[in-house]
mmCIF file with all atom_site columns, C-alpha atoms in Angstrom:
data_model
loop_
_atom_site.group_PDB
_atom_site.id
_atom_site.type_symbol
_atom_site.label_atom_id
_atom_site.label_alt_id
_atom_site.label_comp_id
_atom_site.label_asym_id
_atom_site.label_entity_id
_atom_site.label_seq_id
_atom_site.pdbx_PDB_ins_code
_atom_site.Cartn_x
_atom_site.Cartn_y
_atom_site.Cartn_z
_atom_site.occupancy
_atom_site.B_iso_or_equiv
_atom_site.pdbx_formal_charge
_atom_site.auth_seq_id
_atom_site.auth_comp_id
_atom_site.auth_asym_id
_atom_site.auth_atom_id
_atom_site.pdbx_PDB_model_num
ATOM 1  C CA . ASN A 1 1  ? 49.915 291.735 122.173 1.00 0.00 ? 1  ASN A CA 1
ATOM 2  C CA . LEU A 1 2  ? 46.903 293.964 122.573 1.00 0.00 ? 2  LEU A CA 1
ATOM 3  C CA . LYS A 1 3  ? 48.270 296.819 120.466 1.00 0.00 ? 3  LYS A CA 1
ATOM 4  C CA . ARG A 1 4  ? 48.824 294.506 117.498 1.00 0.00 ? 4  ARG A CA 1
ATOM 5  C CA . ILE A 1 5  ? 45.315 293.093 117.822 1.00 0.00 ? 5  ILE A CA 1
ATOM 6  C CA . HIS A 1 6  ? 43.862 296.595 117.547 1.00 0.00 ? 6  HIS A CA 1
ATOM 7  C CA . GLU A 1 7  ? 46.230 297.414 114.674 1.00 0.00 ? 7  GLU A CA 1
ATOM 8  C CA . GLY A 1 8  ? 45.089 294.300 112.848 1.00 0.00 ? 8  GLY A CA 1
ATOM 9  C CA . ARG A 1 9  ? 41.490 295.376 113.236 1.00 0.00 ? 9  ARG A CA 1
ATOM 10 C CA . LYS A 1 10 ? 42.352 298.923 112.055 1.00 0.00 ? 10 LYS A CA 1
ATOM 11 C CA . ASP A 1 11 ? 41.053 300.180 115.401 1.00 0.00 ? 11 ASP A CA 1
ATOM 12 C CA . ARG A 1 12 ? 43.441 303.101 115.777 1.00 0.00 ? 12 ARG A CA 1
ATOM 13 C CA . ALA A 1 13 ? 41.549 304.637 118.679 1.00 0.00 ? 13 ALA A CA 1
ATOM 14 C CA . ARG A 1 14 ? 42.004 301.569 120.857 1.00 0.00 ? 14 ARG A CA 1
ATOM 15 C CA . ALA A 1 15 ? 45.572 301.100 119.664 1.00 0.00 ? 15 ALA A CA 1
ATOM 16 C CA . LEU A 1 16 ? 46.196 304.701 120.725 1.00 0.00 ? 16 LEU A CA 1
ATOM 17 C CA . LEU A 1 17 ? 44.784 303.994 124.191 1.00 0.00 ? 17 LEU A CA 1
ATOM 18 C CA . VAL A 1 18 ? 47.008 300.941 124.607 1.00 0.00 ? 18 VAL A CA 1
ATOM 19 C CA . THR A 1 19 ? 50.045 302.853 123.361 1.00 0.00 ? 19 THR A CA 1
ATOM 20 C CA . ASP A 1 20 ? 49.254 305.732 125.698 1.00 0.00 ? 20 ASP A CA 1
ATOM 21 C CA . ARG A 1 21 ? 49.412 303.289 128.590 1.00 0.00 ? 21 ARG A CA 1
ATOM 22 C CA . LEU A 1 22 ? 52.727 301.915 127.276 1.00 0.00 ? 22 LEU A CA 1
ATOM 23 C CA . VAL A 1 23 ? 54.135 305.443 127.246 1.00 0.00 ? 23 VAL A CA 1
ATOM 24 C CA . GLU A 1 24 ? 53.037 305.879 130.867 1.00 0.00 ? 24 GLU A CA 1
ATOM 25 C CA . VAL A 1 25 ? 54.715 302.624 131.871 1.00 0.00 ? 25 VAL A CA 1
ATOM 26 C CA . ALA A 1 26 ? 57.864 302.481 129.739 1.00 0.00 ? 26 ALA A CA 1
ATOM 27 C CA . ASN A 1 27 ? 58.113 305.844 127.898 1.00 0.00 ? 27 ASN A CA 1
ATOM 28 C CA . THR A 1 28 ? 60.416 304.580 125.166 1.00 0.00 ? 28 THR A CA 1
ATOM 29 C CA . PRO A 1 29 ? 60.945 306.715 122.067 1.00 0.00 ? 29 PRO A CA 1
ATOM 30 C CA . GLU A 1 30 ? 59.354 303.953 119.998 1.00 0.00 ? 30 GLU A CA 1
ATOM 31 C CA . HIS A 1 31 ? 56.156 304.062 122.049 1.00 0.00 ? 31 HIS A CA 1
ATOM 32 C CA . ARG A 1 32 ? 56.076 307.844 121.627 1.00 0.00 ? 32 ARG A CA 1
ATOM 33 C CA . ARG A 1 33 ? 56.533 307.385 117.860 1.00 0.00 ? 33 ARG A CA 1
ATOM 34 C CA . ASP A 1 34 ? 53.690 304.889 117.679 1.00 0.00 ? 34 ASP A CA 1
ATOM 35 C CA . ARG A 1 35 ? 51.410 307.076 119.774 1.00 0.00 ? 35 ARG A CA 1
ATOM 36 C CA . GLY A 1 36 ? 52.227 310.011 117.528 1.00 0.00 ? 36 GLY A CA 1
ATOM 37 C CA . LEU A 1 37 ? 51.377 308.044 114.401 1.00 0.00 ? 37 LEU A CA 1
ATOM 38 C CA . TYR A 1 38 ? 48.043 306.920 115.865 1.00 0.00 ? 38 TYR A CA 1
ATOM 39 C CA . ALA A 1 39 ? 47.290 310.478 116.951 1.00 0.00 ? 39 ALA A CA 1
ATOM 40 C CA . LEU A 1 40 ? 48.052 311.721 113.443 1.00 0.00 ? 40 LEU A CA 1
ATOM 41 C CA . ALA A 1 41 ? 45.771 309.094 111.913 1.00 0.00 ? 41 ALA A CA 1
ATOM 42 C CA . LEU A 1 42 ? 42.995 310.218 114.254 1.00 0.00 ? 42 LEU A CA 1
ATOM 43 C CA . GLY A 1 43 ? 43.475 313.919 113.556 1.00 0.00 ? 43 GLY A CA 1
ATOM 44 C CA . ALA A 1 44 ? 45.080 314.870 116.886 1.00 0.00 ? 44 ALA A CA 1
ATOM 45 C CA . ASN A 1 45 ? 47.758 316.852 115.102 1.00 0.00 ? 45 ASN A CA 1
ATOM 46 C CA . GLN A 1 46 ? 49.301 318.727 118.032 1.00 0.00 ? 46 GLN A CA 1
ATOM 47 C CA . ALA A 1 47 ? 49.667 315.546 120.079 1.00 0.00 ? 47 ALA A CA 1
ATOM 48 C CA . ALA A 1 48 ? 51.111 313.800 117.039 1.00 0.00 ? 48 ALA A CA 1
ATOM 49 C CA . ALA A 1 49 ? 53.651 316.565 116.448 1.00 0.00 ? 49 ALA A CA 1
ATOM 50 C CA . THR A 1 50 ? 54.768 316.490 120.078 1.00 0.00 ? 50 THR A CA 1
ATOM 51 C CA . ASP A 1 51 ? 55.330 312.737 120.140 1.00 0.00 ? 51 ASP A CA 1
ATOM 52 C CA . LEU A 1 52 ? 56.931 312.524 116.695 1.00 0.00 ? 52 LEU A CA 1
ATOM 53 C CA . ALA A 1 53 ? 59.312 315.391 117.462 1.00 0.00 ? 53 ALA A CA 1
ATOM 54 C CA . HIS A 1 54 ? 60.268 313.691 120.744 1.00 0.00 ? 54 HIS A CA 1
ATOM 55 C CA . TYR A 1 55 ? 61.022 310.465 118.891 1.00 0.00 ? 55 TYR A CA 1
ATOM 56 C CA . LEU A 1 56 ? 63.237 312.246 116.367 1.00 0.00 ? 56 LEU A CA 1
ATOM 57 C CA . LEU A 1 57 ? 65.141 314.036 119.130 1.00 0.00 ? 57 LEU A CA 1
ATOM 58 C CA . GLN A 1 58 ? 65.833 310.710 120.821 1.00 0.00 ? 58 GLN A CA 1
ATOM 59 C CA . ARG A 1 59 ? 66.442 308.696 117.634 1.00 0.00 ? 59 ARG A CA 1
ATOM 60 C CA . PRO A 1 60 ? 67.652 311.155 114.952 1.00 0.00 ? 60 PRO A CA 1
ATOM 61 C CA . ASN A 1 61 ? 69.347 308.412 112.930 1.00 0.00 ? 61 ASN A CA 1
ATOM 62 C CA . ALA A 1 62 ? 66.625 305.770 113.257 1.00 0.00 ? 62 ALA A CA 1
ATOM 63 C CA . PRO A 1 63 ? 65.955 303.728 110.126 1.00 0.00 ? 63 PRO A CA 1
ATOM 64 C CA . ASP A 1 64 ? 62.469 305.249 109.933 1.00 0.00 ? 64 ASP A CA 1
ATOM 65 C CA . ALA A 1 65 ? 63.574 308.840 110.653 1.00 0.00 ? 65 ALA A CA 1
ATOM 66 C CA . LYS A 1 66 ? 62.811 310.048 107.121 1.00 0.00 ? 66 LYS A CA 1
ATOM 67 C CA . GLU A 1 67 ? 59.285 308.619 107.274 1.00 0.00 ? 67 GLU A CA 1
ATOM 68 C CA . ILE A 1 68 ? 58.716 310.079 110.733 1.00 0.00 ? 68 ILE A CA 1
ATOM 69 C CA . ARG A 1 69 ? 59.979 313.511 109.642 1.00 0.00 ? 69 ARG A CA 1
ATOM 70 C CA . SER A 1 70 ? 57.432 313.389 106.849 1.00 0.00 ? 70 SER A CA 1
ATOM 71 C CA . ALA A 1 71 ? 54.665 312.445 109.302 1.00 0.00 ? 71 ALA A CA 1
ATOM 72 C CA . LEU A 1 72 ? 55.780 315.264 111.602 1.00 0.00 ? 72 LEU A CA 1
ATOM 73 C CA . GLU A 1 73 ? 55.510 317.772 108.762 1.00 0.00 ? 73 GLU A CA 1
ATOM 74 C CA . ARG A 1 74 ? 52.036 316.467 107.871 1.00 0.00 ? 74 ARG A CA 1
ATOM 75 C CA . SER A 1 75 ? 50.924 316.883 111.472 1.00 0.00 ? 75 SER A CA 1
ATOM 76 C CA . ARG A 1 76 ? 52.265 320.428 111.616 1.00 0.00 ? 76 ARG A CA 1
ATOM 77 C CA . ARG A 1 77 ? 50.647 321.398 108.304 1.00 0.00 ? 77 ARG A CA 1
ATOM 78 C CA . ALA A 1 78 ? 47.323 319.900 109.363 1.00 0.00 ? 78 ALA A CA 1
ATOM 79 C CA . GLY A 1 79 ? 47.530 321.674 112.710 1.00 0.00 ? 79 GLY A CA 1
ATOM 80 C CA . ALA A 1 80 ? 48.275 325.008 111.014 1.00 0.00 ? 80 ALA A CA 1
ATOM 81 C CA . ARG A 1 81 ? 45.267 324.577 108.707 1.00 0.00 ? 81 ARG A CA 1
ATOM 82 C CA . ALA A 1 82 ? 43.038 323.879 111.690 1.00 0.00 ? 82 ALA A CA 1
ATOM 83 C CA . ASN A 1 83 ? 43.998 327.191 113.328 1.00 0.00 ? 83 ASN A CA 1
#
């Protein structure tokens, strides 16, 4: 799929665009998680925090919840430093 192609090329900006479209179409928690992780990688900390927090609210016991909580904290710290 297109998202994986961009991931494989380390093209996070294009992967973010594809994932943004997936959120518009399907809006699953997993798409929000992925979009949040791409946003974090690209420095869009507020957007990342919003999507990652949404994912954790919907999937609090997900296998990756600990990792996502850590990413959420990184996004919040980075956003606080930027202000």
